[in-house]
PDB file of C-alpha atoms in Angstrom:
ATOM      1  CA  UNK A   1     118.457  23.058 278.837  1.00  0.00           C
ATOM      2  CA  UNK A   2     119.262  19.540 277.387  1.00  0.00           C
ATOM      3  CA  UNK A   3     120.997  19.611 274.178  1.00  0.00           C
ATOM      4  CA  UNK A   4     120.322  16.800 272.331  1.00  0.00           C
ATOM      5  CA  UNK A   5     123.594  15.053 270.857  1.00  0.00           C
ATOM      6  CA  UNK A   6     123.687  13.369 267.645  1.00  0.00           C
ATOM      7  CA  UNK A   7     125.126  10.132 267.373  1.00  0.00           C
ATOM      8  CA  UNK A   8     125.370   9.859 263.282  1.00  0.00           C
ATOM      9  CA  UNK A   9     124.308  11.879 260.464  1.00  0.00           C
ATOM     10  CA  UNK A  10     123.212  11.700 257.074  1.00  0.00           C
ATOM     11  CA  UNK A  11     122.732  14.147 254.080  1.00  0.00           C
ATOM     12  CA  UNK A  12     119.732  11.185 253.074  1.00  0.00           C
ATOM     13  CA  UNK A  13     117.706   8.317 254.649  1.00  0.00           C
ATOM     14  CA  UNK A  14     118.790   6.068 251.336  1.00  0.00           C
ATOM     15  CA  UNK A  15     123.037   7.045 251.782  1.00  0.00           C
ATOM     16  CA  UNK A  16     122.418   4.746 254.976  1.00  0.00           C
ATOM     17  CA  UNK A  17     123.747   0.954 254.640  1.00  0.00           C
ATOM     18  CA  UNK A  18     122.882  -2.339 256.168  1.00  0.00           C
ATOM     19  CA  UNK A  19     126.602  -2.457 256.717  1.00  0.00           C
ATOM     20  CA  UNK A  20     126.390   1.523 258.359  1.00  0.00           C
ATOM     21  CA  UNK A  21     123.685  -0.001 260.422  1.00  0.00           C
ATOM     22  CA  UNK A  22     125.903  -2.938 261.295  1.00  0.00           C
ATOM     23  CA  UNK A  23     128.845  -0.623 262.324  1.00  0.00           C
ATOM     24  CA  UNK A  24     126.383   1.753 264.677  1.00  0.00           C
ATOM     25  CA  UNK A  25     125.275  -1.620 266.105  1.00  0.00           C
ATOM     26  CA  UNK A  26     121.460  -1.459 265.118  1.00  0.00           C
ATOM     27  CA  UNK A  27     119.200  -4.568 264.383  1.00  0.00           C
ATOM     28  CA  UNK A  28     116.135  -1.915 264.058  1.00  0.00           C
ATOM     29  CA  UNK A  29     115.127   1.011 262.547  1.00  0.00           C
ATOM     30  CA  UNK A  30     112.930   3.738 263.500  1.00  0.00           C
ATOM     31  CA  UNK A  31     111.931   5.664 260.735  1.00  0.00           C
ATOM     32  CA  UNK A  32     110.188   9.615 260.812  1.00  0.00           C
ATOM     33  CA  UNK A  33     108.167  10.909 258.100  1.00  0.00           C
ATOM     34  CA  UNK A  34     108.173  14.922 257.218  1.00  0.00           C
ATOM     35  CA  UNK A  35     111.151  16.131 256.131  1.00  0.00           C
ATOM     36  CA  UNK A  36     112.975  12.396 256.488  1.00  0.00           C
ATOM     37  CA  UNK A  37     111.477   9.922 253.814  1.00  0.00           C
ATOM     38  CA  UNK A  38     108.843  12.705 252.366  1.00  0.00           C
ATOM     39  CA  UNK A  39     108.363  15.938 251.749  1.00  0.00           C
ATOM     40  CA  UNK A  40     106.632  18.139 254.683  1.00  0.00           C
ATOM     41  CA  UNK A  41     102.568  17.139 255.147  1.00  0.00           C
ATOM     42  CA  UNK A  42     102.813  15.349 251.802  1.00  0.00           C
ATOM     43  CA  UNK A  43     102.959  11.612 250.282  1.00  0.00           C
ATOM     44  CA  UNK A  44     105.815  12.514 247.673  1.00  0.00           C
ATOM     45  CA  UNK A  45     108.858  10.453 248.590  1.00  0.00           C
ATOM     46  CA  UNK A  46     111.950  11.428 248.578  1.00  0.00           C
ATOM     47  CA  UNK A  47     113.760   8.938 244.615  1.00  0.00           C
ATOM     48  CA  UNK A  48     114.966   5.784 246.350  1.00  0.00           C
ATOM     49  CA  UNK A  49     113.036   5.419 249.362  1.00  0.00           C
ATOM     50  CA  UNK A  50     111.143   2.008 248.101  1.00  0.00           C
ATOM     51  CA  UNK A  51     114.512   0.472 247.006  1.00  0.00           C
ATOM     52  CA  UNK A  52     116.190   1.768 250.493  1.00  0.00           C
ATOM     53  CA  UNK A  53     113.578   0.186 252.395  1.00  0.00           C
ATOM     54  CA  UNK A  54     113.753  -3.411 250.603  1.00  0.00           C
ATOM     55  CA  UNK A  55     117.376  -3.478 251.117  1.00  0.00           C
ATOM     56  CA  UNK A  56     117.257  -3.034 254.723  1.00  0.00           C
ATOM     57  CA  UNK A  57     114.698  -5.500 254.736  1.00  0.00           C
ATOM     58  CA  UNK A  58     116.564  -8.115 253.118  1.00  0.00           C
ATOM     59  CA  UNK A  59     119.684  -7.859 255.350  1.00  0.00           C
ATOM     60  CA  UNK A  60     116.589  -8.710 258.031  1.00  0.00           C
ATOM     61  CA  UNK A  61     116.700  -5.332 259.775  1.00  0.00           C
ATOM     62  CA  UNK A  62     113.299  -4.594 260.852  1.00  0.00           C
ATOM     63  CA  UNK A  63     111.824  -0.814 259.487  1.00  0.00           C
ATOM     64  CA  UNK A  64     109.131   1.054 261.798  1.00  0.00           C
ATOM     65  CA  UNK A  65     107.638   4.381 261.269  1.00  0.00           C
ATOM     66  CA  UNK A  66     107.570   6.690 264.150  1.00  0.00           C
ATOM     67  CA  UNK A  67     105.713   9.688 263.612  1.00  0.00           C
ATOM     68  CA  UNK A  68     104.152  12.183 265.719  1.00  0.00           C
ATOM     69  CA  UNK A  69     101.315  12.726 262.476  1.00  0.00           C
ATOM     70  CA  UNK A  70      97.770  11.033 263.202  1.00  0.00           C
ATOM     71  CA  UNK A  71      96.468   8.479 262.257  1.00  0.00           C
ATOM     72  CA  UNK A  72      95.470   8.830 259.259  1.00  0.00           C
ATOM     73  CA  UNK A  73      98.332  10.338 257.380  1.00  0.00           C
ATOM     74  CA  UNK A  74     100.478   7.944 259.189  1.00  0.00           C
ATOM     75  CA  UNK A  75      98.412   4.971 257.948  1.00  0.00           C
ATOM     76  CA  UNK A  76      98.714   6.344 254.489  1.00  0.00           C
ATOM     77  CA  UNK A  77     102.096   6.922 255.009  1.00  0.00           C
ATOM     78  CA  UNK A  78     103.047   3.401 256.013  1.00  0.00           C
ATOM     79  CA  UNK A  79     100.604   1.376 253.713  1.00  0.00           C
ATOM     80  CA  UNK A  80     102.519   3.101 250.490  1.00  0.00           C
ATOM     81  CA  UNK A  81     105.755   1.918 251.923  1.00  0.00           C
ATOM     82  CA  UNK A  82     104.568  -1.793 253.148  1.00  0.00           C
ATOM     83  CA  UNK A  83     105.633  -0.625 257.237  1.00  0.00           C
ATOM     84  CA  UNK A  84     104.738  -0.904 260.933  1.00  0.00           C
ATOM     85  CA  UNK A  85     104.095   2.378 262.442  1.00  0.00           C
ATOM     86  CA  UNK A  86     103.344   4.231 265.634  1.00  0.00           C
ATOM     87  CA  UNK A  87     101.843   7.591 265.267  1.00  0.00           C
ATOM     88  CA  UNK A  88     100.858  10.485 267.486  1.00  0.00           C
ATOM     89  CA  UNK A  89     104.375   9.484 269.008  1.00  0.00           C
ATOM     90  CA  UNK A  90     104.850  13.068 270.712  1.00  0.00           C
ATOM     91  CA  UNK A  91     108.469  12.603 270.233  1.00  0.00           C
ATOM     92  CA  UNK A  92     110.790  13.628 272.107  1.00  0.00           C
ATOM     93  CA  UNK A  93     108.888  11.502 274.854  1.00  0.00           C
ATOM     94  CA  UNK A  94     110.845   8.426 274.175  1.00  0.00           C
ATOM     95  CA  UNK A  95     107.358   6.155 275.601  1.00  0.00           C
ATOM     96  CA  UNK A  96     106.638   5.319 272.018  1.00  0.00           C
ATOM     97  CA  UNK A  97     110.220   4.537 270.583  1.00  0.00           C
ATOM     98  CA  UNK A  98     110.378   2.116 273.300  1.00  0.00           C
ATOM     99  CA  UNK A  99     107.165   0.650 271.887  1.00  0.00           C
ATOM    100  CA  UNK A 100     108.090   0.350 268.783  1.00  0.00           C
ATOM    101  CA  UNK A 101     111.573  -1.301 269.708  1.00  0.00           C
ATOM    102  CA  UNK A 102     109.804  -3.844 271.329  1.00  0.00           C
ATOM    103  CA  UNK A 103     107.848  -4.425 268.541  1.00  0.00           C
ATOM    104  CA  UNK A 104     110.545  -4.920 266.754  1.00  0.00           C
ATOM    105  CA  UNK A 105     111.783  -7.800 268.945  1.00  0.00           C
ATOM    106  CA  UNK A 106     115.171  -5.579 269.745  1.00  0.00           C
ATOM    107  CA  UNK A 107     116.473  -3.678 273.149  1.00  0.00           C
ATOM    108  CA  UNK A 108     115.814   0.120 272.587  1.00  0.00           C
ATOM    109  CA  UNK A 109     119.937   0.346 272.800  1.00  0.00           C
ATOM    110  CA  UNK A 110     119.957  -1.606 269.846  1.00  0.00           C
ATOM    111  CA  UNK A 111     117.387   0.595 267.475  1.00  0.00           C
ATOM    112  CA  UNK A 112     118.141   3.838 265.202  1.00  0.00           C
ATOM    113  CA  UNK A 113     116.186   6.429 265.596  1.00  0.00           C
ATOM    114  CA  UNK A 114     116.438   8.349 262.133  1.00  0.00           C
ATOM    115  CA  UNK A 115     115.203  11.838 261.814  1.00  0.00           C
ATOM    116  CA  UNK A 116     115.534  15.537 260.972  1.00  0.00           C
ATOM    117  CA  UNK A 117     114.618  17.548 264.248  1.00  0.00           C
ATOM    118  CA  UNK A 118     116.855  17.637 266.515  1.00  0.00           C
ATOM    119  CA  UNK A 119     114.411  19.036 269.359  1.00  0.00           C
ATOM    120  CA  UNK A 120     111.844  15.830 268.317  1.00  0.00           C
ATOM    121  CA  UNK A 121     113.750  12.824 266.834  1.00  0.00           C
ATOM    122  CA  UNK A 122     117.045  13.104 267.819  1.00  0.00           C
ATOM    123  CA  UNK A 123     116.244  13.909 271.674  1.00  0.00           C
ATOM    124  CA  UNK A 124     113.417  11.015 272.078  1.00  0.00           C
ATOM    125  CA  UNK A 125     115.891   9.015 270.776  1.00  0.00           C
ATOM    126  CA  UNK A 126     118.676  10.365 273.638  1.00  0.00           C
ATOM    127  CA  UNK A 127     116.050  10.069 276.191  1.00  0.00           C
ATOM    128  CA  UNK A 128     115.577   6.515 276.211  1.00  0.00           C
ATOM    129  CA  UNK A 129     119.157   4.902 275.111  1.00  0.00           C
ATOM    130  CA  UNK A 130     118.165   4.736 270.594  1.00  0.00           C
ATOM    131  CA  UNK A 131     120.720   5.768 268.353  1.00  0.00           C
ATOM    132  CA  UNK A 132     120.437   8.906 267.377  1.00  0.00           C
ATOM    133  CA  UNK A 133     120.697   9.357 263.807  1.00  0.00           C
ATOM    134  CA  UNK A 134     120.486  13.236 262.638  1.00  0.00           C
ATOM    135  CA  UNK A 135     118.815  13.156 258.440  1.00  0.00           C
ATOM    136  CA  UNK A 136     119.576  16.733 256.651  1.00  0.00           C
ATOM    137  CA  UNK A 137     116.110  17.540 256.001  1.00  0.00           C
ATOM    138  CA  UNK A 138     115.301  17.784 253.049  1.00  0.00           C
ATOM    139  CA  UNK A 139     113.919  21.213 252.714  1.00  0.00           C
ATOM    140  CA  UNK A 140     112.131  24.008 254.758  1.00  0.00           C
ATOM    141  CA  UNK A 141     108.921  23.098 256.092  1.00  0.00           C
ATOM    142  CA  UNK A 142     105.954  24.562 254.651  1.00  0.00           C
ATOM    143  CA  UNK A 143     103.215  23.869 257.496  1.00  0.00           C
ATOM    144  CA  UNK A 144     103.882  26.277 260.225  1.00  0.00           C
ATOM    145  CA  UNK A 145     107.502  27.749 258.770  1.00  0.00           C
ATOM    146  CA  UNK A 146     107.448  30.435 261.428  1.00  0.00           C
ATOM    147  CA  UNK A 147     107.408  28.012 264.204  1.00  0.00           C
ATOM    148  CA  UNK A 148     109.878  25.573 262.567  1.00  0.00           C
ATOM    149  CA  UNK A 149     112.339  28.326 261.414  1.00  0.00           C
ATOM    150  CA  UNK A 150     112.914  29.177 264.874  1.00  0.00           C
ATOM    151  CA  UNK A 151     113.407  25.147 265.710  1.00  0.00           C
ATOM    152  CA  UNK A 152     116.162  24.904 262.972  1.00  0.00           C
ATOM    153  CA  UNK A 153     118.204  28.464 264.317  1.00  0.00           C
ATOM    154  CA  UNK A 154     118.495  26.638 267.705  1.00  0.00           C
ATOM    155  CA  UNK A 155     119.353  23.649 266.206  1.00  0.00           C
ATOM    156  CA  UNK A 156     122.215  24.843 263.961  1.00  0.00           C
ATOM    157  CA  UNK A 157     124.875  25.764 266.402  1.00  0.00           C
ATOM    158  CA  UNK A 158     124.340  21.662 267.234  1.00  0.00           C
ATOM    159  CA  UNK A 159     125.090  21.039 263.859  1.00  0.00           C
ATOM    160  CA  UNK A 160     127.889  23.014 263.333  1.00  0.00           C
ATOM    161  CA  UNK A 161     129.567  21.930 266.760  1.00  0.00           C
ATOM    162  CA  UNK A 162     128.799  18.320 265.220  1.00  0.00           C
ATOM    163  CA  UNK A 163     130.279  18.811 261.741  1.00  0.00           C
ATOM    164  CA  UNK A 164     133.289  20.050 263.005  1.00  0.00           C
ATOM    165  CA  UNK A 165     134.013  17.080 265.076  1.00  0.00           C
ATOM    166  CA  UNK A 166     132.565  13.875 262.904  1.00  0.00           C
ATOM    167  CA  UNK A 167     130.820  14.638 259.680  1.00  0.00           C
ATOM    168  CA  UNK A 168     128.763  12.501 257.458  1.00  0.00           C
ATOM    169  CA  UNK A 169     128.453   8.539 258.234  1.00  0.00           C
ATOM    170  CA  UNK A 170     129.759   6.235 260.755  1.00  0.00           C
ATOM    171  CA  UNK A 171     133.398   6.188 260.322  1.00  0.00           C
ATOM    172  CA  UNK A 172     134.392   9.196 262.715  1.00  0.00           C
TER     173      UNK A 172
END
C-alpha cells in the first residue's frame, strides 16, 4: 500500500508565508477547497482567506484551485476568490496537478500542493514530484461522514508518525 508522506504541515491555509513558501522552494500554489479554504460542500470561507490569497499574490506566487468538485461549485468557488482552477481533478491522479503547474508557468517540482486528505491531496501531490503540504482540516465532513471517517482513522497513524518527527511549518 503506498503511504503517502507529507512534506509540510499546517494547522491553517492563512499560517502559510510567502517567505514559508520561499523556504519549501515553491513559485506556485495549488490550492483544494473542502475542508482547506472552506467549510465541507459550502461557500463559507474559512476568516482570512481573501487577505491570505492577496499576499501570496503580491510576492508574485501564482494561486490555482485544484479540486476534485464539478464544475459548477468549483467555478463558484474560484470566482469569489478571483482564481484559476481545475476541477473534477480526481486527485490523487497527479494528471491534473501537472496541468495546473504548467499553467502556472512553473515545473511540477516547484508547486505546493496544499490540502487536507492525505489519501487525495497529499498523495497526487507525491505521485508526480509537488510539495506536499498536509492543512489540519478544519472540521469533520458533513457530506458522506461515514465514508470520510474511515479516510481520517487510516490517515492518523500518518499524522502522528509525522508530528513526532517535524511538527508545524517549515523549519524541521
Amino acid at each position: 500500500m503506498f503511504i503517502p508522506k507529507i512534506d509540510y504541515r499546517f494547522k491553517r491555509v492563512t499560517d502559510i508565508t510567502p517567505s514559508d513558501l520561499e523556504k519549501m522552494g515553491v513559485k506556485a500554489v495549488g490550492l483544494d477547497v473542502d475542508n482547506t479554504i472552506c467549510f465541507d460542500g459550502t461557500m463559507d470561507f474559512i476568516e482570512g482567506i481573501h487577505e491570505w490569497i492577496q499576499n501570496i499574490k503580491n510576492a508574485g506566487i501564482p494561486i490555482m484551485i485544484i479540486t476534485n468538485a464539478t464544475n459548477p461549485r468549483a467555478g463558484r468557488v474560484a470566482k469569489a476568490l478571483s482564481l484559476p482552477y481545475v476541477h473534477l481533478a480526481k486527485k490523487p491522479f497527479s494528471f491534473k496537478l501537472k496541468i495546473a503547474a504548467k499553467r502556472m508557468g512553473v515545473n511540477i517540482n516547484e508547486m505546493a500542493m496544499l490540502g487536507d486528505q492525505l489519501f487525495a491531496d497529499i498523495k497526487a501531490a507525491n505521485k508526480c514530484g509537488a510539495v506536499a503540504v498536509r492543512i489540519d482540516p478544519m472540521q469533520g465532513e458533513t457530506r458522506f461522514p461515514r465514508y470520510y471517517a474511515k479516510r481520517r482513522r487510516k490517515e492518523a497513524p500518518i499524522i502522528a508518525e509525522f508530528e513526532k518527527n517535524h511538527g508545524y511549518g517549515v523549519d524541521k
